[in-house]
PDB file of C-alpha atoms in Angstrom:
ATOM      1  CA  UNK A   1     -32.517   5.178  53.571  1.00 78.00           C
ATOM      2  CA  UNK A   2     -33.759   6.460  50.233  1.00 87.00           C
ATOM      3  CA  UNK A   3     -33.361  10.559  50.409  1.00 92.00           C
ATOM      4  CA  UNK A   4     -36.364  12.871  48.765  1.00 95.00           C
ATOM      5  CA  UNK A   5     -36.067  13.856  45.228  1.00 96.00           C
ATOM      6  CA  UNK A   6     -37.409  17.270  46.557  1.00 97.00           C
ATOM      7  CA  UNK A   7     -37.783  18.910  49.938  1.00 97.00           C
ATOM      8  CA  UNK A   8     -39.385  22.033  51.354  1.00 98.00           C
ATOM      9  CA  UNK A   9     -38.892  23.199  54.958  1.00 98.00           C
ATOM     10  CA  UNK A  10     -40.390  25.950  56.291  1.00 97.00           C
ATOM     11  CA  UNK A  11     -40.768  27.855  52.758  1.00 98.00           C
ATOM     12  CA  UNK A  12     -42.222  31.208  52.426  1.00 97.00           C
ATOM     13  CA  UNK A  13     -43.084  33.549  49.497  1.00 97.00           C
ATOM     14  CA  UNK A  14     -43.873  37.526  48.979  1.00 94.00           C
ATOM     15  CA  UNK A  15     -44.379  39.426  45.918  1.00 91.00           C
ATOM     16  CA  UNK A  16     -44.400  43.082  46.757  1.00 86.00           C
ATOM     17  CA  UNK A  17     -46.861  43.943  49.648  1.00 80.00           C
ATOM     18  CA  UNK A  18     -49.438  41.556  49.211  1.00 81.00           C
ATOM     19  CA  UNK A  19     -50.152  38.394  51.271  1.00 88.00           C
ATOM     20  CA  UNK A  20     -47.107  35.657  51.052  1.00 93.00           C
ATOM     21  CA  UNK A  21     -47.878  33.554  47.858  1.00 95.00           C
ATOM     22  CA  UNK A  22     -46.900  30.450  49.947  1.00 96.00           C
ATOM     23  CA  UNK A  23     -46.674  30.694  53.752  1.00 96.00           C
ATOM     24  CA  UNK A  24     -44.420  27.913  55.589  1.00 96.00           C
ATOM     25  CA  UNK A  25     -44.539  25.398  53.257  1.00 97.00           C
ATOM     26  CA  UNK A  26     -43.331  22.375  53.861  1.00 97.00           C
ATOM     27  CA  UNK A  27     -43.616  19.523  51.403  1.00 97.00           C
ATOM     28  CA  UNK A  28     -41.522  15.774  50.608  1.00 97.00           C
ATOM     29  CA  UNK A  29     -41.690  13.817  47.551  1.00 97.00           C
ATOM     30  CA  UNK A  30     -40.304  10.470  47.096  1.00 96.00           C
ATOM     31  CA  UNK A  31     -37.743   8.883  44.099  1.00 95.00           C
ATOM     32  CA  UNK A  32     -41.122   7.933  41.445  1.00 94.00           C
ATOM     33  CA  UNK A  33     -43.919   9.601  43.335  1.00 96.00           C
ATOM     34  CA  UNK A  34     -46.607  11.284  41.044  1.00 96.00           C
ATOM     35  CA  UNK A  35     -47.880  13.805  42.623  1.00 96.00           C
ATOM     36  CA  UNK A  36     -51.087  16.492  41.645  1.00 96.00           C
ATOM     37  CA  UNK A  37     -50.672  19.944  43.009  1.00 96.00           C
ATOM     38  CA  UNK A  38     -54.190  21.425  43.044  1.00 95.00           C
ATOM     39  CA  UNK A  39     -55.821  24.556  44.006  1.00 91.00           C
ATOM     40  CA  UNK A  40     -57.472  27.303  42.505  1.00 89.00           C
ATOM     41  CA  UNK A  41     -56.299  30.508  40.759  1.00 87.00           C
ATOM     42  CA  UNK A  42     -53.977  32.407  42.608  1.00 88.00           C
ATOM     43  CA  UNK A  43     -53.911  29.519  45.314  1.00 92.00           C
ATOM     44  CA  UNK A  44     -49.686  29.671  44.796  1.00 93.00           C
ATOM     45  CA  UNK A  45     -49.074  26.151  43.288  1.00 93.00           C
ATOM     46  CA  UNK A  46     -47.420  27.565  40.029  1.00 91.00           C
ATOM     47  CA  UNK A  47     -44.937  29.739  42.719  1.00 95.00           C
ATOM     48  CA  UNK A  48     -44.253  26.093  44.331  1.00 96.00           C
ATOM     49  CA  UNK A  49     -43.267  24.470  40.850  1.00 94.00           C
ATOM     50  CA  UNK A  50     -40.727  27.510  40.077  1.00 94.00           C
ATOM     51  CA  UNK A  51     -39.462  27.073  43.452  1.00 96.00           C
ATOM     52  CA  UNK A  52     -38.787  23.463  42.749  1.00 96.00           C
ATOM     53  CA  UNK A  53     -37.472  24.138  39.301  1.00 94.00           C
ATOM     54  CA  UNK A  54     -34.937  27.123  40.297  1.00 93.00           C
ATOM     55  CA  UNK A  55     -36.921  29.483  38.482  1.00 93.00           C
ATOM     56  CA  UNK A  56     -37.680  31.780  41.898  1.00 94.00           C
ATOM     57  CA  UNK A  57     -35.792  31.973  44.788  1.00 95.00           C
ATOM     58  CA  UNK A  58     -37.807  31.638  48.677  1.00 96.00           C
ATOM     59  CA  UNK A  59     -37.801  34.635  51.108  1.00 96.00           C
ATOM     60  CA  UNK A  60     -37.884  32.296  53.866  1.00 97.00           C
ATOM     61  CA  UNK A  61     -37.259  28.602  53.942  1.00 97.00           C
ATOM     62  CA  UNK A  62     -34.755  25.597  52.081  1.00 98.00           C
ATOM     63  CA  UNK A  63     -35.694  24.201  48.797  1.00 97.00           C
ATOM     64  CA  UNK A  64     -33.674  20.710  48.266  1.00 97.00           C
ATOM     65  CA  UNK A  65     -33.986  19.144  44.430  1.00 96.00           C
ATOM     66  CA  UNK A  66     -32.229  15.463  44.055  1.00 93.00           C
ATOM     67  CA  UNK A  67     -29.471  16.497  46.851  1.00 93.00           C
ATOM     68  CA  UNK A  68     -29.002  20.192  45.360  1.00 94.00           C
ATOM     69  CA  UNK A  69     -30.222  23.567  47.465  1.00 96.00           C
ATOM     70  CA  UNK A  70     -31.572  25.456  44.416  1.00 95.00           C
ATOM     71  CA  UNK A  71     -32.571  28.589  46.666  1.00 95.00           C
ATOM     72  CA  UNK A  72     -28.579  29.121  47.409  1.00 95.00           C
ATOM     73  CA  UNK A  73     -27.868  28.831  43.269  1.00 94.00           C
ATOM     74  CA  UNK A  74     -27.701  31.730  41.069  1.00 92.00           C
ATOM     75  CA  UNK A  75     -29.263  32.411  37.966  1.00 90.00           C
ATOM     76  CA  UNK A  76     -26.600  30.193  35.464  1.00 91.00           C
ATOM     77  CA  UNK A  77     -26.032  27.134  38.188  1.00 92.00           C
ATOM     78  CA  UNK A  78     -29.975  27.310  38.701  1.00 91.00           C
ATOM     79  CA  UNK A  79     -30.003  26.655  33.985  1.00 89.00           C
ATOM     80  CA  UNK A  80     -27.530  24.146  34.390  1.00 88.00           C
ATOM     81  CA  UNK A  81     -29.295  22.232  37.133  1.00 90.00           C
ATOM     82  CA  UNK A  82     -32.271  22.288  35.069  1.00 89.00           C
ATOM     83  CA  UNK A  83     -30.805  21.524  32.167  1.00 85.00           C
ATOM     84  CA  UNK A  84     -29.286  18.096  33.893  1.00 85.00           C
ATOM     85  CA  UNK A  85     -31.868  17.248  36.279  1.00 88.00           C
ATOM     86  CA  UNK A  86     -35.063  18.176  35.615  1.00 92.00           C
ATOM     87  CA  UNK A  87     -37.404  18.219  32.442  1.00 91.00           C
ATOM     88  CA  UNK A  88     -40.268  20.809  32.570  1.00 91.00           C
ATOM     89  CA  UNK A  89     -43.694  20.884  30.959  1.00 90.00           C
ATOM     90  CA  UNK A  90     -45.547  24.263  30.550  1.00 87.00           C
ATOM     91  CA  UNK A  91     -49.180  25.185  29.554  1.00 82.00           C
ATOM     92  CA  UNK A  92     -48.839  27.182  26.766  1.00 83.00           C
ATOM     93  CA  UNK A  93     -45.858  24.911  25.352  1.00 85.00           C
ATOM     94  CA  UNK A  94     -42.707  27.623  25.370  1.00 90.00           C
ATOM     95  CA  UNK A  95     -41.177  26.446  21.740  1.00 93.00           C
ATOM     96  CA  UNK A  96     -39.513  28.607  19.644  1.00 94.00           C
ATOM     97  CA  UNK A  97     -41.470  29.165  15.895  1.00 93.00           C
ATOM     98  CA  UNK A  98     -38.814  29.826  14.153  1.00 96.00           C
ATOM     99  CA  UNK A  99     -36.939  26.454  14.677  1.00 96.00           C
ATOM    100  CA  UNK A 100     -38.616  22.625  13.623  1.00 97.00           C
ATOM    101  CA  UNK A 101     -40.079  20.302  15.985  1.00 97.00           C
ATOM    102  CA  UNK A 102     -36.627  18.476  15.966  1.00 97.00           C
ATOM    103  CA  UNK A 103     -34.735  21.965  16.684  1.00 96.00           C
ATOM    104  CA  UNK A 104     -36.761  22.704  19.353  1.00 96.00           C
ATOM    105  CA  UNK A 105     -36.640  18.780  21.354  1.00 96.00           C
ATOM    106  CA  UNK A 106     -33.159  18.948  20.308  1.00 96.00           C
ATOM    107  CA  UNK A 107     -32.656  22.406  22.089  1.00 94.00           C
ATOM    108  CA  UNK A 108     -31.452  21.523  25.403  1.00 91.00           C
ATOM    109  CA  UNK A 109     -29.037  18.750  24.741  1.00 92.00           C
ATOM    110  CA  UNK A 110     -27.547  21.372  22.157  1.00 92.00           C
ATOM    111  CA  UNK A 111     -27.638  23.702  24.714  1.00 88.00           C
ATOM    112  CA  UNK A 112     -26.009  21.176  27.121  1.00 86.00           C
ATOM    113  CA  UNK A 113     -22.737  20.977  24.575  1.00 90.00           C
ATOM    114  CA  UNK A 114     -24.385  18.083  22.978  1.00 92.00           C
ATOM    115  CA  UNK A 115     -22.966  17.290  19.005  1.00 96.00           C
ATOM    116  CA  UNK A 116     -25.712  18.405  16.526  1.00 94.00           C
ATOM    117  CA  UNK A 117     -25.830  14.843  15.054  1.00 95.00           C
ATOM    118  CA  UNK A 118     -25.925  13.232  18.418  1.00 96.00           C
ATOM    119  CA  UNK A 119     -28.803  16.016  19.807  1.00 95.00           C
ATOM    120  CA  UNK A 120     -30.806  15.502  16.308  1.00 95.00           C
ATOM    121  CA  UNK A 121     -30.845  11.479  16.490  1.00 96.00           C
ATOM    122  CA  UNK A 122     -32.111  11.973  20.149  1.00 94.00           C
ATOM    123  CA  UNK A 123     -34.427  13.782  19.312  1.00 95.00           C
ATOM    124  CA  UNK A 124     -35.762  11.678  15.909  1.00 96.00           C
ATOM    125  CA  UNK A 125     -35.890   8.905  18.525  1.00 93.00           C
ATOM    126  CA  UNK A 126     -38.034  11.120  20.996  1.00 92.00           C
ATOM    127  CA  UNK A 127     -40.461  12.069  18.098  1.00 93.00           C
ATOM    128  CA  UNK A 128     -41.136   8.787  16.960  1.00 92.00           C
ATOM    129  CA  UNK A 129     -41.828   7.020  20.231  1.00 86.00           C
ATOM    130  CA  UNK A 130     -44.585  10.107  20.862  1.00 87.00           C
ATOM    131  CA  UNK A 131     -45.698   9.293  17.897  1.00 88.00           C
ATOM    132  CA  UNK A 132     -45.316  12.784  16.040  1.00 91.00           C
ATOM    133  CA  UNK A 133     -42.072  11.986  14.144  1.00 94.00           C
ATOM    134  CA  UNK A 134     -44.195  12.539  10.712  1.00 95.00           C
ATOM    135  CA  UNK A 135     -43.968  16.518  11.956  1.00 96.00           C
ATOM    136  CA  UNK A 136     -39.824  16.465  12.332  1.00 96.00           C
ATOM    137  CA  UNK A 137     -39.481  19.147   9.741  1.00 96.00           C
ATOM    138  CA  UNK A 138     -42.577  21.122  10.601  1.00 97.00           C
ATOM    139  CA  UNK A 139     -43.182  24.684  12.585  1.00 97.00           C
ATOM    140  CA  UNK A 140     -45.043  24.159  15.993  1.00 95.00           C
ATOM    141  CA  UNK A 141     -47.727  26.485  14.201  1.00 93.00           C
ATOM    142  CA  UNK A 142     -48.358  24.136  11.729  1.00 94.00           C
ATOM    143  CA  UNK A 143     -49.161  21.604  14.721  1.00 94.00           C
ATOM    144  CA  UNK A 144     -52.526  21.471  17.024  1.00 92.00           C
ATOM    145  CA  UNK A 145     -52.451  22.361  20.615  1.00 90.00           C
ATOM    146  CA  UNK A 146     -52.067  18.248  21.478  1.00 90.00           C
ATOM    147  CA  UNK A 147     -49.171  17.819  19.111  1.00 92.00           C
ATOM    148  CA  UNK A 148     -47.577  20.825  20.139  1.00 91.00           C
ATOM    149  CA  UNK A 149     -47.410  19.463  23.945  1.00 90.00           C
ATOM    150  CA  UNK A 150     -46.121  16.033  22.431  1.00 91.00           C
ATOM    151  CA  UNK A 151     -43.357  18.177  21.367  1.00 93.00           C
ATOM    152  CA  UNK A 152     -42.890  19.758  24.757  1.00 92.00           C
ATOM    153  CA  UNK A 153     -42.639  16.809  26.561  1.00 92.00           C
ATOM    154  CA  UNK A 154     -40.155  15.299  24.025  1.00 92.00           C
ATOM    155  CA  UNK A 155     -38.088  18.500  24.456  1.00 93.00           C
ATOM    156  CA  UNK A 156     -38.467  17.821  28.451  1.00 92.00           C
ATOM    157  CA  UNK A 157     -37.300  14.361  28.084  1.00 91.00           C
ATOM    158  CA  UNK A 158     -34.185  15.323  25.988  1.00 91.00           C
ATOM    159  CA  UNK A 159     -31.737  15.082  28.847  1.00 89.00           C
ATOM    160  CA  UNK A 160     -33.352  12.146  30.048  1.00 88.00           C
ATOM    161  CA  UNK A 161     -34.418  13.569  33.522  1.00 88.00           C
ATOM    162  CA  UNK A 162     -35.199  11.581  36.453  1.00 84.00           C
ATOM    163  CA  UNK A 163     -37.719  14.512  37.401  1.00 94.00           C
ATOM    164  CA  UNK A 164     -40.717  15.782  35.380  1.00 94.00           C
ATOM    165  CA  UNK A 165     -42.254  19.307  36.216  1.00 95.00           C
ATOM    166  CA  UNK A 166     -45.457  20.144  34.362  1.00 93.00           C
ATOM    167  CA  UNK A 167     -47.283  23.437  35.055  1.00 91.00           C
ATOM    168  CA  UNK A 168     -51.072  23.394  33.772  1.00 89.00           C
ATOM    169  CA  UNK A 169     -49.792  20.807  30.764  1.00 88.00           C
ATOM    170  CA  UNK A 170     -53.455  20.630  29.757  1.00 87.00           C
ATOM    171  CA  UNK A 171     -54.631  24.053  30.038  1.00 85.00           C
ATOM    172  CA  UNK A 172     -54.392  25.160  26.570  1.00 82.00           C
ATOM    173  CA  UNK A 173     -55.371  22.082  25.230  1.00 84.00           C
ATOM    174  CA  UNK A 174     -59.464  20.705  24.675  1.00 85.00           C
ATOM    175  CA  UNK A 175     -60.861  17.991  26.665  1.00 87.00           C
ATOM    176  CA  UNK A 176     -59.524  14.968  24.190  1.00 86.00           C
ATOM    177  CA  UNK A 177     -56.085  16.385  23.660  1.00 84.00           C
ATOM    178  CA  UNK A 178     -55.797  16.632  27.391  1.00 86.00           C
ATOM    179  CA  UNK A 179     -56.725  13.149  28.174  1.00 88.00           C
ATOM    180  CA  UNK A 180     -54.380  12.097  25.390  1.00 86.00           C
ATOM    181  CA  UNK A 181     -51.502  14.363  27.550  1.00 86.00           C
ATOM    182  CA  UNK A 182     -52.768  12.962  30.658  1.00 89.00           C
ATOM    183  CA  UNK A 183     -52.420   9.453  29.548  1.00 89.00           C
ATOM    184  CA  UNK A 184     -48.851  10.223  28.494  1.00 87.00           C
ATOM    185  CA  UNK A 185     -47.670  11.660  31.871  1.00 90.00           C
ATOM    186  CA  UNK A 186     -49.219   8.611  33.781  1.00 91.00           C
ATOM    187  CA  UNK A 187     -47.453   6.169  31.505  1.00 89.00           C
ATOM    188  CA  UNK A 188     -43.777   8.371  31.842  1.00 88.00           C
ATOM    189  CA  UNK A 189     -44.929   7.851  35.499  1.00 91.00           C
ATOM    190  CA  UNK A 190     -44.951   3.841  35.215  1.00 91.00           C
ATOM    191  CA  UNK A 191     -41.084   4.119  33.334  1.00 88.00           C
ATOM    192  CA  UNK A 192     -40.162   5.375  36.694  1.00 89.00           C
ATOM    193  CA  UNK A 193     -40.059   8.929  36.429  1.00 90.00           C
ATOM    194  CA  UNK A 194     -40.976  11.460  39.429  1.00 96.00           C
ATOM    195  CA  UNK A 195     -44.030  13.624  38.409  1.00 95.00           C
ATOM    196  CA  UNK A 196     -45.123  16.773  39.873  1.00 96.00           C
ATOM    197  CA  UNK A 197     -48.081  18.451  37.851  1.00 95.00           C
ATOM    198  CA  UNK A 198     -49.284  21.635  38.822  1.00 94.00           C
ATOM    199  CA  UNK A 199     -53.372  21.433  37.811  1.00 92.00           C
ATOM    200  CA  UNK A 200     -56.808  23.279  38.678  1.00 88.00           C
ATOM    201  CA  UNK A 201     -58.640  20.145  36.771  1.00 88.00           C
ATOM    202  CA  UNK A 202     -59.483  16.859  39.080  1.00 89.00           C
ATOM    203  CA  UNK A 203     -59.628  14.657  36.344  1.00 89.00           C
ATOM    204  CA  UNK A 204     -56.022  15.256  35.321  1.00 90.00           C
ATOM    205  CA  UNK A 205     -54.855  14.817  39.041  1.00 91.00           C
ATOM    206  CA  UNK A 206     -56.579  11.126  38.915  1.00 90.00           C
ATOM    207  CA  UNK A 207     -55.251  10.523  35.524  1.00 89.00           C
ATOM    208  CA  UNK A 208     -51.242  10.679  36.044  1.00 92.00           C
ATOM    209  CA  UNK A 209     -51.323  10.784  39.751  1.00 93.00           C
ATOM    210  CA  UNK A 210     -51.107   8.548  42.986  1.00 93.00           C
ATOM    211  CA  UNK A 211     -51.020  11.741  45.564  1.00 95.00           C
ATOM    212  CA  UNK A 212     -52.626  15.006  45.846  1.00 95.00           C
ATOM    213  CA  UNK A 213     -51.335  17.915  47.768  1.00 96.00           C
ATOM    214  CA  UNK A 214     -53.495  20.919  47.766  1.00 95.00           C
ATOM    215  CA  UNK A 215     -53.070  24.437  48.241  1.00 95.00           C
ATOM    216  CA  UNK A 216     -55.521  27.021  49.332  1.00 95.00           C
ATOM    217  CA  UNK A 217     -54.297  30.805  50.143  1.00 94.00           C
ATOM    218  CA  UNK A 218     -50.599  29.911  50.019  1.00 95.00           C
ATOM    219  CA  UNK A 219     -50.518  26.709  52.255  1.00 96.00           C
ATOM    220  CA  UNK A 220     -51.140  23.232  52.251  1.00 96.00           C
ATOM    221  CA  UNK A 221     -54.479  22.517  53.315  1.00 96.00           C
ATOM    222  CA  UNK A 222     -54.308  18.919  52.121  1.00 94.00           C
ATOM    223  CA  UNK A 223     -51.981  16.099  51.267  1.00 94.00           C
ATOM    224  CA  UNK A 224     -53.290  12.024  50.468  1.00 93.00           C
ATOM    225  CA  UNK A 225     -54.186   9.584  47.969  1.00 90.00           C
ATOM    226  CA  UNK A 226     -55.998  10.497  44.936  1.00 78.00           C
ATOM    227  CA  UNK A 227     -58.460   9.164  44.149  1.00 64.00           C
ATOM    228  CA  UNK A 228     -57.920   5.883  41.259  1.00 52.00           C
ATOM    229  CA  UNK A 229     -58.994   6.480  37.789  1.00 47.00           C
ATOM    230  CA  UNK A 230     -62.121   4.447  36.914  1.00 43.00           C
ATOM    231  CA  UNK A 231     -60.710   0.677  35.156  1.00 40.00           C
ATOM    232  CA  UNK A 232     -61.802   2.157  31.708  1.00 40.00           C
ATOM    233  CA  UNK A 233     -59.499   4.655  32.201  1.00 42.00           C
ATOM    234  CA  UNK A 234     -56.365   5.136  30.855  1.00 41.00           C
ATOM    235  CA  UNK A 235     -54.075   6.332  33.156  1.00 40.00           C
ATOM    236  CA  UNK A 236     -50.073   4.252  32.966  1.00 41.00           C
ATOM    237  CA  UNK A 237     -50.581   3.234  29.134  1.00 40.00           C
ATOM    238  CA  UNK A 238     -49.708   5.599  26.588  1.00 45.00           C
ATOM    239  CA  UNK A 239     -52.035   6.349  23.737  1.00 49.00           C
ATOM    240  CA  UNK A 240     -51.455   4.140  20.624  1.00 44.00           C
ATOM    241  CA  UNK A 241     -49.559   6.920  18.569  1.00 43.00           C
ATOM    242  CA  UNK A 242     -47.047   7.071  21.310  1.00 45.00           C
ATOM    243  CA  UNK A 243     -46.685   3.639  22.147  1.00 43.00           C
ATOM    244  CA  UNK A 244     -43.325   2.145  23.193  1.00 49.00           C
ATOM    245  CA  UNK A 245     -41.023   2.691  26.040  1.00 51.00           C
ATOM    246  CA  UNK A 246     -39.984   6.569  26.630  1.00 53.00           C
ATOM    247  CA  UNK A 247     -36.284   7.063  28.273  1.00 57.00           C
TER     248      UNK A 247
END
């Protein structure tokens, strides 16, 4: 019997005195689910991704990521299981300005004890099949908001993780750069990835994903099907700058 690539049992939440920002969660996703994690602001979905990614720890509860309990690891075995397991995504992009695009996909293999030459020609490899390789030498200010995600997600799939995380991936970005990033996820979704993205937009959920779970007030009010993209969508085939297989 296949086992989860992430389990929550009975997972709760607090910051300070307030109301739990997740109450008795519970929540199982599959080896190559894609799954949309909606719900207003405040609603505790981005608590649920750090949960998932080691990032936060549970007052109450288990948190199980391909076999390993991230709530028992500390701080450094929490970076290393990251670092090995699962690639993240972020809104407002996390790269470092003072290093080039390829520095910054590069990073984590690097990080991971990874030869420079070895890191660098993963990362040219990366650049070119997302279709920004022409910006290797560049700053991340010198790119727009779209390209600038491009290079977050090649710098998520440096390790080449089994799991993708994204938290608001299209937040920053305007309404054409997002469906260009939401095209992307759905089609590292058809390689065979697992895909958990954190969104408050709809159209992004029905864009990369086959399941939405949402929250409301710290628990799961809902979990089913989303809803298909329309056939003119583009949801499982990545944009024409990017195309080509992504590993």
């Amino acid at each position: 019997m296949t086992a989860p690539v992430i389990e929550l049992r009975g997972v709760t939440r607090r910051y300070d005195d307030g109301p739990p920002a997740l109450h008795d969660v519970s929540l199982t996703v599959m080896p190559g689910e894609a799954v949309a994690v909606l719900g207003p602001s405040g609603s505790g979905k981005s608590t649920l991704l750090h949960l998932i990614a080691g990032l936060d720890r549970p007052d109450a509860g288990t948190v199980t990521v391909d076999g390993v309990r991230v709530d028992r690891l500390g701080e450094a075995g929490s970076a290393l299981h990251r670092r090995a397991r699962v690639g993240m995504v972020f809104q407002f992009f996390h790269l470092l300005d003072d290093l080039t695009v390829t520095e910054n996909v590069a990073l984590p293999a690097r990080l991971a004890g990874t030869a420079r030459r070895a890191a660098e020609a993963r990362a040219a490899e990366l650049l070119e099949r997302l279709g920004i390789d022409r910006h290797a030498r560049a700053l991340p200010s010198r790119l727009s908001g779209g390209e600038r995600q491009r290079v977050a997600v090649a710098r998520a799939l440096m390790n080449r993780p089994a799991l993708l995380l994204a938290d608001e991936p299209t937040g920053a970005l305007d309404s054409a750069a997002g469906e260009d990033v939401g095209a992307l996820l759905a089609a590292l979704h058809a390689e065979g990835r697992t895909l958990v993205v954190v969104t408050h937009d709809p159209a992004l959920a029905r864009s990369c994903a086959h399941r939405t779970v949402r929250i409301t007030d710290g628990r799961i009010t809902e979990d089913g099907p989303a809803r298909l993209p329309s056939p003119s969508g583009t949801a499982g085939t990545l944009p024409p700058a990017a195309a080509g297989e992504v590993r």
